[in-house]
Every structure is written in structure tokens, then in C-alpha cells.
Short mmCIF file of C-alpha atoms in Angstrom, two decimals:
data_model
loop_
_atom_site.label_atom_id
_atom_site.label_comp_id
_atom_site.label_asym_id
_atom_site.label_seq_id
_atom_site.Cartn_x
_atom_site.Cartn_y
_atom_site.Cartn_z
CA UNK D 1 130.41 240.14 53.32
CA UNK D 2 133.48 241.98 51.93
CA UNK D 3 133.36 239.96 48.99
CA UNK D 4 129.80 240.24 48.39
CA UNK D 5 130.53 244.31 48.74
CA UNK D 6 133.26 244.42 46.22
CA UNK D 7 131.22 242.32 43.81
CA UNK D 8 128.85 244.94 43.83
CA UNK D 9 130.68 248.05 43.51
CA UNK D 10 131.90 246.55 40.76
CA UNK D 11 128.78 245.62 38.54
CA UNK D 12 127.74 249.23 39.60
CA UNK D 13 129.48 251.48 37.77
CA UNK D 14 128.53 252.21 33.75
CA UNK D 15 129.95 253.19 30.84
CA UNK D 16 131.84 256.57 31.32
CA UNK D 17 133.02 257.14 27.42
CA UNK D 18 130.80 254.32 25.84
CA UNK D 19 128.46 255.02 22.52
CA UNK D 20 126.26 252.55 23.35
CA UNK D 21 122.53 252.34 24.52
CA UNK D 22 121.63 252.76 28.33
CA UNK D 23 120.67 249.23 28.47
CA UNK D 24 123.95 248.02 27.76
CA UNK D 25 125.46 249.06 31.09
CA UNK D 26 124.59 248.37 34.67
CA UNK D 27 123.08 251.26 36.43
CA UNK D 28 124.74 251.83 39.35
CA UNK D 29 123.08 252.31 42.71
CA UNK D 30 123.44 255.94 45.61
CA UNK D 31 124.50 253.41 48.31
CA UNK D 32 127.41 252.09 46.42
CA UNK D 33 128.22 255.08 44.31
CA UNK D 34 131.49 255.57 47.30
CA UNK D 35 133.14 252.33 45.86
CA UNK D 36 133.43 253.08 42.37
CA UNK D 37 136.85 253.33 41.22
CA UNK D 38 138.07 256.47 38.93
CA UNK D 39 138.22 256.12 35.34
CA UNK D 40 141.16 256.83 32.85
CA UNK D 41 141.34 260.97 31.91
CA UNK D 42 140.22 261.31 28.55
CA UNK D 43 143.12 260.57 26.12
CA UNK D 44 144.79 262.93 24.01
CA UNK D 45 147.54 262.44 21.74
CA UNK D 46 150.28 265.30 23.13
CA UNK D 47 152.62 265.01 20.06
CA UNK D 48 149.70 266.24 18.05
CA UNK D 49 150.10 270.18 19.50
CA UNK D 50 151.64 272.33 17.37
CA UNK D 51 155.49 272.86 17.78
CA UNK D 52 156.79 276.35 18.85
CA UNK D 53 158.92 277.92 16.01
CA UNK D 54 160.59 281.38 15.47
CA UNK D 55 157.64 282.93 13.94
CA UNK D 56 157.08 287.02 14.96
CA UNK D 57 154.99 286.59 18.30
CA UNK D 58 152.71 290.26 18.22
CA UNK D 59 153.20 291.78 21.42
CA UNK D 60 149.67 293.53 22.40
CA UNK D 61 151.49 296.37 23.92
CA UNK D 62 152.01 297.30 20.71
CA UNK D 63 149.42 297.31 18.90
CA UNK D 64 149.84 299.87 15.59
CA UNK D 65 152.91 298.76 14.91
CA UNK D 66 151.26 294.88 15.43
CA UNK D 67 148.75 295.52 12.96
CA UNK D 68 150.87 297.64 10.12
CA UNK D 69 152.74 294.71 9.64
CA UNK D 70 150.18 292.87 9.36
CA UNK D 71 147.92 295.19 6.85
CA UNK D 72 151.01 295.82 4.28
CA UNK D 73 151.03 291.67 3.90
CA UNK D 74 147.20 291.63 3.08
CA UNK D 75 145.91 291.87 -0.74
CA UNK D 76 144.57 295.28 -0.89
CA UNK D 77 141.62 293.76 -3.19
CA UNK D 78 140.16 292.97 0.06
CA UNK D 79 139.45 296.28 0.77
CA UNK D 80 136.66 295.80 -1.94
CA UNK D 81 134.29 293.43 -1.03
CA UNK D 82 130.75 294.44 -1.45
CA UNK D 83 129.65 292.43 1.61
CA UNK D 84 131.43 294.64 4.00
CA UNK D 85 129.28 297.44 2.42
CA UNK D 86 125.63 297.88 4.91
CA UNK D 87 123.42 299.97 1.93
CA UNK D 88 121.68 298.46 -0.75
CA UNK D 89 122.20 298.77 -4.19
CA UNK D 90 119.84 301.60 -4.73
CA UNK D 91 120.99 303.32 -1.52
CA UNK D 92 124.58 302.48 -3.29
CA UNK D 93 123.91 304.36 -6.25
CA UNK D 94 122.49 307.48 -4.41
CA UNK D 95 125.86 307.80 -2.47
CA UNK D 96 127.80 307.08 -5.61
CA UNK D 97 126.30 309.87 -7.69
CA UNK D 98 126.78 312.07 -5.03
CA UNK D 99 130.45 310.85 -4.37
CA UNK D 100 131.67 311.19 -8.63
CA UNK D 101 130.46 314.77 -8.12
CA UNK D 102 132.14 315.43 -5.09
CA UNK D 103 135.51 314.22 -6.40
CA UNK D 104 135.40 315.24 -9.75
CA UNK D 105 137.89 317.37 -9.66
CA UNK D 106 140.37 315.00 -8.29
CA UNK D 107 142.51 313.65 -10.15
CA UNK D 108 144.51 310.66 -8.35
CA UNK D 109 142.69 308.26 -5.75
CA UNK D 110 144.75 309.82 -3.09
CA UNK D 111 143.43 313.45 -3.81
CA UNK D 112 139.71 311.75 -3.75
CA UNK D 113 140.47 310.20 -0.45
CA UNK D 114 141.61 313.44 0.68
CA UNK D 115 138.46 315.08 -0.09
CA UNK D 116 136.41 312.83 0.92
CA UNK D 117 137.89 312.72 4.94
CA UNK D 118 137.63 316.27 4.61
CA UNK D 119 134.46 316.51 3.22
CA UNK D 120 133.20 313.96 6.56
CA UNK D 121 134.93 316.28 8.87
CA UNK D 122 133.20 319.36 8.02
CA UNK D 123 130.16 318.65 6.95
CA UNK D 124 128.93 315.48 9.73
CA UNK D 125 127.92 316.42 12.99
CA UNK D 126 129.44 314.54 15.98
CA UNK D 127 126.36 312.77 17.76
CA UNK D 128 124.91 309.83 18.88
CA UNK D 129 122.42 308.74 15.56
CA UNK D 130 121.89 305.80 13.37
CA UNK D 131 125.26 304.65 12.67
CA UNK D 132 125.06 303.25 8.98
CA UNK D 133 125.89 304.50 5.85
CA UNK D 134 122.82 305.95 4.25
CA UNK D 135 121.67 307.49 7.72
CA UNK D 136 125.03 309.52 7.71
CA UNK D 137 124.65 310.90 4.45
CA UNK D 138 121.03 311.68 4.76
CA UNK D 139 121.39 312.99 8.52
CA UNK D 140 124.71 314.23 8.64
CA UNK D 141 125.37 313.52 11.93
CA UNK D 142 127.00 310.38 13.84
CA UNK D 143 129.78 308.90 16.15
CA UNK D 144 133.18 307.42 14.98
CA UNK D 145 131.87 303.99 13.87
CA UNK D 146 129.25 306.49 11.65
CA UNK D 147 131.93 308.81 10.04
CA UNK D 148 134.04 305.46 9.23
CA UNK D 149 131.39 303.00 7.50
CA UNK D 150 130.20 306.42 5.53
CA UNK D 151 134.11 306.52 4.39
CA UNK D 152 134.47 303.31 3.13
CA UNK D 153 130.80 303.40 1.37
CA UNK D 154 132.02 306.50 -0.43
CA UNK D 155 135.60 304.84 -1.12
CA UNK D 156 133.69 301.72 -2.52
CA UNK D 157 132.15 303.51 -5.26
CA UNK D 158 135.66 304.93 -6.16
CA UNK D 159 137.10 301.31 -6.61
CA UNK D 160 139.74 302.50 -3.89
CA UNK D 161 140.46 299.41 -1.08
CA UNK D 162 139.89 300.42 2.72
CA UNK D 163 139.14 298.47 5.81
CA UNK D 164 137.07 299.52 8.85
CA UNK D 165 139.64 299.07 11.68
CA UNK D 166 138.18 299.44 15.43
CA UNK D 167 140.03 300.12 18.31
CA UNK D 168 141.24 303.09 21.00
CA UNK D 169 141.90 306.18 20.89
CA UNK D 170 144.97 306.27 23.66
CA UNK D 171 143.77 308.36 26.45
CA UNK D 172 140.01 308.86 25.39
CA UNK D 173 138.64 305.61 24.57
CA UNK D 174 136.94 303.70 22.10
CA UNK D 175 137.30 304.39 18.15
CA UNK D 176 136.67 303.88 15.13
CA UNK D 177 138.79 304.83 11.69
CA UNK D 178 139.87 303.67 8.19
CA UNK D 179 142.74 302.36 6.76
CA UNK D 180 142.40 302.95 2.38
CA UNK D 181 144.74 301.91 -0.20
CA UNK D 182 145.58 304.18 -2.95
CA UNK D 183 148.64 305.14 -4.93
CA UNK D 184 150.29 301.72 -4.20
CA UNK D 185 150.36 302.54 0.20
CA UNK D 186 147.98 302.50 2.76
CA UNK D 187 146.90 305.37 4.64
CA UNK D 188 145.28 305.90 7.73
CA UNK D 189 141.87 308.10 7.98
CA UNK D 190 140.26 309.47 10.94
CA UNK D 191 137.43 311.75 9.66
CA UNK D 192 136.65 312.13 12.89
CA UNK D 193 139.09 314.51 13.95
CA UNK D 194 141.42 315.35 11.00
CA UNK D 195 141.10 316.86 7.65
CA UNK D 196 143.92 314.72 6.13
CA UNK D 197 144.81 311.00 6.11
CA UNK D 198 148.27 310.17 7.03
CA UNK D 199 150.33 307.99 5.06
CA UNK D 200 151.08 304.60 7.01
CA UNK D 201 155.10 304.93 7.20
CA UNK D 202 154.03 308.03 9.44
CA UNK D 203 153.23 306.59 12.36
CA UNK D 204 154.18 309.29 14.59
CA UNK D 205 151.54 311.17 13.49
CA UNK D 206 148.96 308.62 14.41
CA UNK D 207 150.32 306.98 17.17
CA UNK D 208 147.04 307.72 19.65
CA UNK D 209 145.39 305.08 17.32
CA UNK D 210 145.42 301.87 18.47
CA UNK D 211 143.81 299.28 16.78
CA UNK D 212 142.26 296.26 17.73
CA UNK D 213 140.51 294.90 15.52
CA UNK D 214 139.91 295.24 11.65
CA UNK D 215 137.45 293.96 8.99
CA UNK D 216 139.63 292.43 6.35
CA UNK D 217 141.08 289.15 5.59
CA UNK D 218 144.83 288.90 6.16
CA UNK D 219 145.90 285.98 5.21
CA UNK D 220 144.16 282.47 3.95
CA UNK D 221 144.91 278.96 2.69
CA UNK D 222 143.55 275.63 2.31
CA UNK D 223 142.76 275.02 5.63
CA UNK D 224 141.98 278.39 7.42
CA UNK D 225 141.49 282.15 6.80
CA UNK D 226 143.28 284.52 9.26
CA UNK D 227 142.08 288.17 10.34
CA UNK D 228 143.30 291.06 13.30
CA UNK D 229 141.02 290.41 15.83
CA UNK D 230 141.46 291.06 19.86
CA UNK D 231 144.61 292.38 19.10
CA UNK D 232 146.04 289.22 17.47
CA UNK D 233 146.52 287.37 14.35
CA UNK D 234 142.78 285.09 14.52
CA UNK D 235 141.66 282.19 13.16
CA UNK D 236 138.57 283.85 11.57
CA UNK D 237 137.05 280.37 9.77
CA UNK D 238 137.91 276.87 9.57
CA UNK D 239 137.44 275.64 5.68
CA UNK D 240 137.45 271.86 6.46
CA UNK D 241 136.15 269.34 8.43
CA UNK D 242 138.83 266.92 9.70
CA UNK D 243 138.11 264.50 12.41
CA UNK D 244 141.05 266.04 14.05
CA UNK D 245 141.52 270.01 14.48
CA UNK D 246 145.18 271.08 14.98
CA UNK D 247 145.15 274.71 15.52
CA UNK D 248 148.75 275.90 13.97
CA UNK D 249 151.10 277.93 15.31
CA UNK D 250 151.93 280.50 12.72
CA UNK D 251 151.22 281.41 8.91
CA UNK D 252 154.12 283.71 6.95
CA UNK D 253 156.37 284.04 9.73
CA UNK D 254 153.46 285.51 11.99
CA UNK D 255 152.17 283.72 15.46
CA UNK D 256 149.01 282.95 15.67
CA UNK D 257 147.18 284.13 18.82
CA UNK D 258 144.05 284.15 18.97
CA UNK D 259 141.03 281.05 17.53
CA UNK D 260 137.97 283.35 17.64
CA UNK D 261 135.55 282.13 14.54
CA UNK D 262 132.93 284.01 13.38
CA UNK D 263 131.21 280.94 11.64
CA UNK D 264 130.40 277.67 12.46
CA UNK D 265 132.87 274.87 12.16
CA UNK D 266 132.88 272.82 9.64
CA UNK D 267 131.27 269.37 10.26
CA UNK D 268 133.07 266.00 10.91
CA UNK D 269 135.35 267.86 13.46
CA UNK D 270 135.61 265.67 16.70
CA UNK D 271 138.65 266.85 18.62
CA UNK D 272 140.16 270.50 18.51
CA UNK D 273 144.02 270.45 19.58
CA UNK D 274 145.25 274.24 20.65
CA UNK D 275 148.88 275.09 21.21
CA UNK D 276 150.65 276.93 23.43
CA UNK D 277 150.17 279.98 21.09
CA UNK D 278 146.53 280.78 21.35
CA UNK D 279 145.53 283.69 24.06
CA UNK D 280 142.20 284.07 23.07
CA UNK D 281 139.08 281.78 22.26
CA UNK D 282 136.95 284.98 21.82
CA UNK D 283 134.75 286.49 24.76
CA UNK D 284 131.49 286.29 26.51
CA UNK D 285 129.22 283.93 23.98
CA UNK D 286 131.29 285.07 20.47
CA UNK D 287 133.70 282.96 19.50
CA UNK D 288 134.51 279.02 19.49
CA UNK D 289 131.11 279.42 22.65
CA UNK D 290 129.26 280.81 19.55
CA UNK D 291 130.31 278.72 16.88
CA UNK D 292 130.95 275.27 18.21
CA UNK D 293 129.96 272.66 15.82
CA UNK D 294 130.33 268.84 16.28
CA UNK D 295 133.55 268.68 18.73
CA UNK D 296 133.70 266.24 21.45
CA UNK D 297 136.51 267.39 23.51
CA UNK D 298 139.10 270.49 23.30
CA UNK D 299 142.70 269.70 24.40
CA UNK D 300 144.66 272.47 25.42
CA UNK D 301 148.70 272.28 25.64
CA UNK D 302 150.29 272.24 28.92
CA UNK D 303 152.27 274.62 28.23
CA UNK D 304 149.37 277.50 27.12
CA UNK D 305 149.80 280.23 30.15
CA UNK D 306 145.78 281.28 29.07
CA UNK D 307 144.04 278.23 29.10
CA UNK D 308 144.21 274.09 29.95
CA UNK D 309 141.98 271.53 29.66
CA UNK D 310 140.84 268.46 31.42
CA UNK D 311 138.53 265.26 30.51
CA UNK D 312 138.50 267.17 27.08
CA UNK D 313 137.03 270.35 28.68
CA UNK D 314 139.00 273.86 28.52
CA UNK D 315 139.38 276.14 31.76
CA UNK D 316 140.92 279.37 32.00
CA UNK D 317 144.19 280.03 34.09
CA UNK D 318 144.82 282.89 36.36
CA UNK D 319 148.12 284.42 37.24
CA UNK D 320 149.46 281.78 39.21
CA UNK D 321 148.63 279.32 35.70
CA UNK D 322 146.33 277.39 37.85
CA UNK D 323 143.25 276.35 36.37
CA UNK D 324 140.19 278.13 37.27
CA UNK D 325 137.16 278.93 35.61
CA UNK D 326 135.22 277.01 33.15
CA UNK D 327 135.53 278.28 29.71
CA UNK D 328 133.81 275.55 27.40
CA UNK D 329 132.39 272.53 27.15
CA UNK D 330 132.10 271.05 24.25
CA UNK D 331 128.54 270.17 22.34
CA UNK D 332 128.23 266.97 21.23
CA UNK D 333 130.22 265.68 24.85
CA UNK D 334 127.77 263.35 26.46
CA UNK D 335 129.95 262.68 29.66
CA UNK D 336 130.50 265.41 30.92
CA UNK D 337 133.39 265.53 33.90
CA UNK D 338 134.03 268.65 35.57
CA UNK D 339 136.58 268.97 37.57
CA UNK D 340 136.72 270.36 41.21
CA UNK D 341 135.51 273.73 42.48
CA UNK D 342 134.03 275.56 45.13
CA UNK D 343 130.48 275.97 43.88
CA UNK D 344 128.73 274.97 40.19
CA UNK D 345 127.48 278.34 39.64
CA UNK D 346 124.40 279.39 37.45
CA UNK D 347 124.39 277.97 33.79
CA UNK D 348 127.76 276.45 33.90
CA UNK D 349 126.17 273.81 32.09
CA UNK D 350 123.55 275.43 29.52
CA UNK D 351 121.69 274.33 26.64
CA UNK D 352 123.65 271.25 25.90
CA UNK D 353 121.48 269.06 24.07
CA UNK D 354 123.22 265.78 23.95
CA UNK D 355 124.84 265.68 27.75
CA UNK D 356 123.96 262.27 28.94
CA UNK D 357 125.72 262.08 32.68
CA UNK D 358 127.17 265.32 34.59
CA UNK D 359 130.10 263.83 36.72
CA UNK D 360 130.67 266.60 39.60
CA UNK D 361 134.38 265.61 41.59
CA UNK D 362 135.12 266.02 45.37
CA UNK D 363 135.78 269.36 46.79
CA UNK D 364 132.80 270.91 44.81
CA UNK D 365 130.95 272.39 47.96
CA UNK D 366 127.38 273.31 46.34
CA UNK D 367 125.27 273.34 43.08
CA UNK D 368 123.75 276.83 43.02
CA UNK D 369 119.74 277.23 41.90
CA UNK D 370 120.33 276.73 37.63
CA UNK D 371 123.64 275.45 37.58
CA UNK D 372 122.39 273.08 35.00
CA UNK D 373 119.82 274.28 32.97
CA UNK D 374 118.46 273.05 29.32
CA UNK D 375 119.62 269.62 29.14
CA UNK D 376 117.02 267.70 27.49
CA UNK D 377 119.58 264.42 27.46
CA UNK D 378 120.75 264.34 30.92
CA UNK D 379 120.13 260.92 32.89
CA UNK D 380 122.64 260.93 35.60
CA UNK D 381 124.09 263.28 37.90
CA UNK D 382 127.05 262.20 40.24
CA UNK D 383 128.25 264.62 43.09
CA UNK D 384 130.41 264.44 46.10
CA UNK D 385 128.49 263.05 49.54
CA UNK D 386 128.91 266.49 50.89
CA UNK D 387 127.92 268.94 48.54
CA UNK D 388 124.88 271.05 48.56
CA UNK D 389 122.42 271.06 45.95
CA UNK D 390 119.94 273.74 45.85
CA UNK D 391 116.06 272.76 44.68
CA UNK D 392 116.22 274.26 41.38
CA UNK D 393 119.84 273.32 40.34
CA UNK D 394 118.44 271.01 37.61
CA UNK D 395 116.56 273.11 35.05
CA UNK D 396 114.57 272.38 32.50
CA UNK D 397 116.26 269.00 33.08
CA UNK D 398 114.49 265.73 32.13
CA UNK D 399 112.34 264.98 35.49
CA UNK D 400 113.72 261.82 35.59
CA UNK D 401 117.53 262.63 35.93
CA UNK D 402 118.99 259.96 38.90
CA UNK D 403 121.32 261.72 41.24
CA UNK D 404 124.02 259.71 42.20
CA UNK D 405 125.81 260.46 46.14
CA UNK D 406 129.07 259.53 47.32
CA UNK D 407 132.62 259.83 47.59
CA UNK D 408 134.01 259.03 44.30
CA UNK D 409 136.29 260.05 41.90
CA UNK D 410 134.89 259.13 38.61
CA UNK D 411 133.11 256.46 36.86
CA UNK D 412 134.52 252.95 35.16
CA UNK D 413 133.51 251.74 32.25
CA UNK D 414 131.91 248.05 32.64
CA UNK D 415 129.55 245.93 30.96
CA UNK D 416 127.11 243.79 32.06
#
């Protein structure tokens, strides 16, 4: 009888990280799901993280000084890139005749900027209005983010550089300000609240401005282009499409911190290696959430004190560096193995198209109503003999989705 019982558990279980079709494996059955043995973690290759170097590591406790360092590097010509401009061309040209008559009597680019932050600070009412260019100039009235994109418009149309940086103003709160190039330095203008830009050396004279975040392209190279974003240096786009994505550690002596992309990955990418260096993956749904391309797994170095990763999915870590909640899975994973935790809460597996099998481990108490929701592939579910499921924690699931119960710790590969 023993034998008979081991013979079984064994032609039960099914392929865990197989390509193949359904009818290649042996499905395996609820009364013998307790016997099947746990499968190999996913395999990474470890020496493929990024080593640690002497690069300049930017503290966010300090974040002008962060960013100044980082803004003198950038090519200025940046500043002038007509996409970052929100009129039209005919809205352009309004603003531009208006601007050459304005400044006409200026005589360097730095006497034009001058006028034109004081021009903003006396004539545009502080108030909560349509935000964008043209609406300032025609309504003359707005919040920071208002006074700065109506800065940069009018800049634009005097060839002179600037970049929209966003971030706080210490002790009141959110702001918004420009940074513009002009005789050969950058300076730093807050029509907001002065009549006079500062020149960048200066800092103690803007030292309440703290930025964040800034719309300009610091650095690029084959492989990547790198902006200020969250407070560090960002992976802002990947250029190519390798099977294998190694995340660096630093470009021109600067650490990278941060691999937030505001694009889509490139496809062909299949695994995404990040270092110990990256403290941000970007927040709520922007980011690598938004973006995600063709990845199959994430693996996250041991050594990161923000984030790890297991079975090729990434979980944040708390204080402690113990793993906690789950950050990302990736999209074209069809096993999906998740490890332990006290309940599956609401859409911690959403909208993920190709997810063949959700493996839930031991110690995972209950599935909460739409913990997985919108998974058009999904076949099998596995979860622990004593965990809860509510009625609707499948939804908009496939109706015929088997749910697999038992003590188990994963899922062998074996064919028939």
C-alpha cells in the first residue's frame, strides 16, 4: 500500500517551470496534492549583479546639493527640447511675440531671464487654475507648477536652456521652480516668490528648495538614459532588448539609485538582475509596475536593504530587512510562486494575462474576496490544507481553474 502511495504522489505532480502544452504533464489530484515534493527555487546566476564600486552614493538628506551636481554634468541643450513644451505651435508663437517685446530691452540672456521671473511675479495671481502654459498667460493666475511651465515656455522662445524641477519647499510643502542656463551657469528661478533668480554656486540663498525630481536628461549611453527622479540618479529608459537585464551600478562616478522607467521595456528582455544599489522601482502603478514588458522573473541582490526577491518575484523589506510585501510580479511569469504570508489580500495578483498556475506556500492563512482577479490563463491554484478562501477570491478567473489542497511545499516537474 505504501508503495502503491508513493507511486502516485509521484506521477501527480506537473511541470512547475515547463513551456510545454498541458497535455504533456500529469495532472495531479487534491487527495495527493500533501505528497508532492518541493521543487528547485528558480535559478539565478548571482555573479551576474552588479559589483559595488566607489562611485558618489547621493544621500537623500541632501537633496540640492544631490541634484547640483548632478545638473552642472548635464548638456544644457537639454534644456531645449520642444517636447517638454505643453502649447502648440500657434499658441507658441502668441507667447513668443509677446515674450521678444517684453525683453527687448535686454540685452544678455541673463537680463531676459531676469525680467521674465519678475515679470511672473508681479503680474500672475497665486490661485488654483488651469496649470499650463497658454492658460497662465491668458488668465494670469496659477499655482507653482503654473508660474514654472509659463517660465520655461517663455525661456523656450528665447533659445535659453531650463528644466522644470519639482520638489519641496522645506517647511511648507510641495513646489515647483526652474533651473535656466544662461551666460555659461545655471540659475535657479522661483517666480513664485522672488523677483530674481539666484545663481547656482549660491546655494545659501535657496537652500528651502529641495528638489526631487527634474525633467531633463542627465546622462545617456548605449544602453540606458539616466534622469533625477525620487530623489536619485534613475534609470529613465532602457534602449535595448537583451535577454538578460543587468541594472548597473553607476554611470560617471555617480550611483545609481533608483530603476523607475517611464516607457516600456524594450522587447526580448527575459530576466532583470538589480543590485544592491537600487532604492526605488517607482511607486504605486508608475514605474517598472507600469512599464513591464516581456520579463519572466526579477532577481534582486541579497544584499539590497529595499527589496529581495524569490522564485523570480521581488518583495519589499522593512526595517528589520525581512521580506514583506509583494512588490511585482512579473508579466509574462506563468508559474507563479508566492511565498508565505498571512493573508493574499485584494488584487495581489491582477490582470496577468499569461499566469498559468498560482502556487500559494504554507503559513498563508486566507485568500481575501479578489485576491486574484483578471487572469484569463489561470488553470491551477495550489494552497495550504488550512487556509481560507473566500467565495469570490478568484475573479474574473477562467471558471474552470482546479484548486489544488494540501500540505505542500511546491510542485516537481515530471513527465508522463
Amino acid at each position: 500500500m505504501k508503495k502503491n502511495l508513493f507511486l502516485l504522489a509521484a506521477v501527480t505532480a506537473f511541470a512547475f517551470y515547463g513551456c510545454s502544452n498541458a497535455e504533456d504533464y500529469v495532472q495531479p489530484a487534491a487527495a495527493t496534492a500533501q505528497f508532492v515534493p518541493s521543487p528547485k527555487a528558480l535559478e539565478y546566476d548571482a555573479s551576474l549583479f552588479p559589483a559595488p564600486d566607489k562611485s558618489q552614493e547621493l544621500n537623500p538628506r541632501n537633496l540640492l546639493a544631490n541634484f547640483n551636481k548632478l545638473i552642472i554634468k548635464a548638456n544644457p541643450e537639454r534644456g531645449l527640447e520642444r517636447k517638454e513644451i505643453d502649447v502648440n505651435d500657434e499658441q507658441l508663437q502668441e507667447i513668443k511675440t509677446f515674450t521678444d517685446d517684453l525683453v527687448k530691452a535686454a540685452d544678455t540672456p541673463l537680463k531676459k531671464l531676469e525680467l521674465l521671473n519678475a515679470w511672473l511675479k508681479n503680474t500672475v495671481r497665486y490661485e488654483y487654475a488651469d496649470n499650463s502654459s497658454y492658460a497662465v498667460f491668458k488668465n494670469r493666475k496659477a499655482i507653482c507648477q503654473g508660474y514654472s511651465n509659463l517660465l520655461r515656455t517663455m525661456l523656450y522662445t528665447q533659445n535659453i536652456p531650463s528644466v522644470a524641477v519639482n520638489g519641496v519647499y522645506k517647511g511648507i510643502g510641495g513646489h515647483a521652480w526652474v533651473y535656466a542656463y544662461v551666460n555659461n551657469a545655471w540659475y535657479v528661478a522661483d517666480p513664485t516668490n522672488n523677483l530674481k533668480p539666484w545663481r547656482i554656486s549660491n546655494t545659501a540663498a535657496y537652500s528651502h528648495l529641495l528638489p526631487q525630481m527634474a525633467n531633463i536628461d542627465i546622462f545617456e549611453d548605449d544602453n540606458f538614459v539616466y534622469n533625477y527622479n525620487e530623489s536619485y540618479l534613475n534609470i529613465k529608459e532602457v534602449k535595448k532588448g537583451t535577454e538578460i537585464l543587468v541594472i548597473p551600478y553607476s554611470i560617471k562616478g555617480f550611483r545609481i539609485g533608483s530603476f523607475n522607467p517611464s516607457k516600456p521595456l524594450p522587447t526580448g528582455i527575459r530576466h532583470i538582475y538589480i543590485g544592491s544599489n537600487i532604492h526605488s522601482l517607482g511607486e504605486s502603478f508608475c514605474g517598472l509596475k507600469a512599464y513591464r514588458s516581456f520579463d519572466e522573473a526579477v532577481f534582486v541582490d541579497p544584499q539590497n536593504a529595499d527589496f529581495g526577491s524569490e522564485h523570480g518575484i521581488v518583495y519589499r523589506r522593512d526595517f528589520q530587512k525581512k521580506l514583506t510585501s509583494l512588490f511585482y510580479i512579473p508579466s509574462q511569469m506563468r508559474s507563479v510562486k508566492l511565498r508565505a504570508m498571512e493573508k493574499v489580500e485584494k488584487n495581489t495578483v491582477y490582470n496577468h494575462s499569461v499566469v498559468e498556475e498560482i502556487i500559494i506556500l504554507p503559513g498563508t492563512k486566507k485568500l481575501e474576496n479578489y485576491a486574484i482577479e483578471s487572469c484569463g490563463a489561470l488553470r491551477r491554484l495550489y494552497i495550504p490544507e488550512d487556509c481560507e478562501m473566500d467565495e469570490q477570491a478568484l475573479y474574473l478567473c477562467p471558471e474552470g481553474v482546479e484548486i489544488m489542497v494540501g500540505d505542500f511545499t511546491g510542485i516537481a516537474k515530471v513527465k508522463k
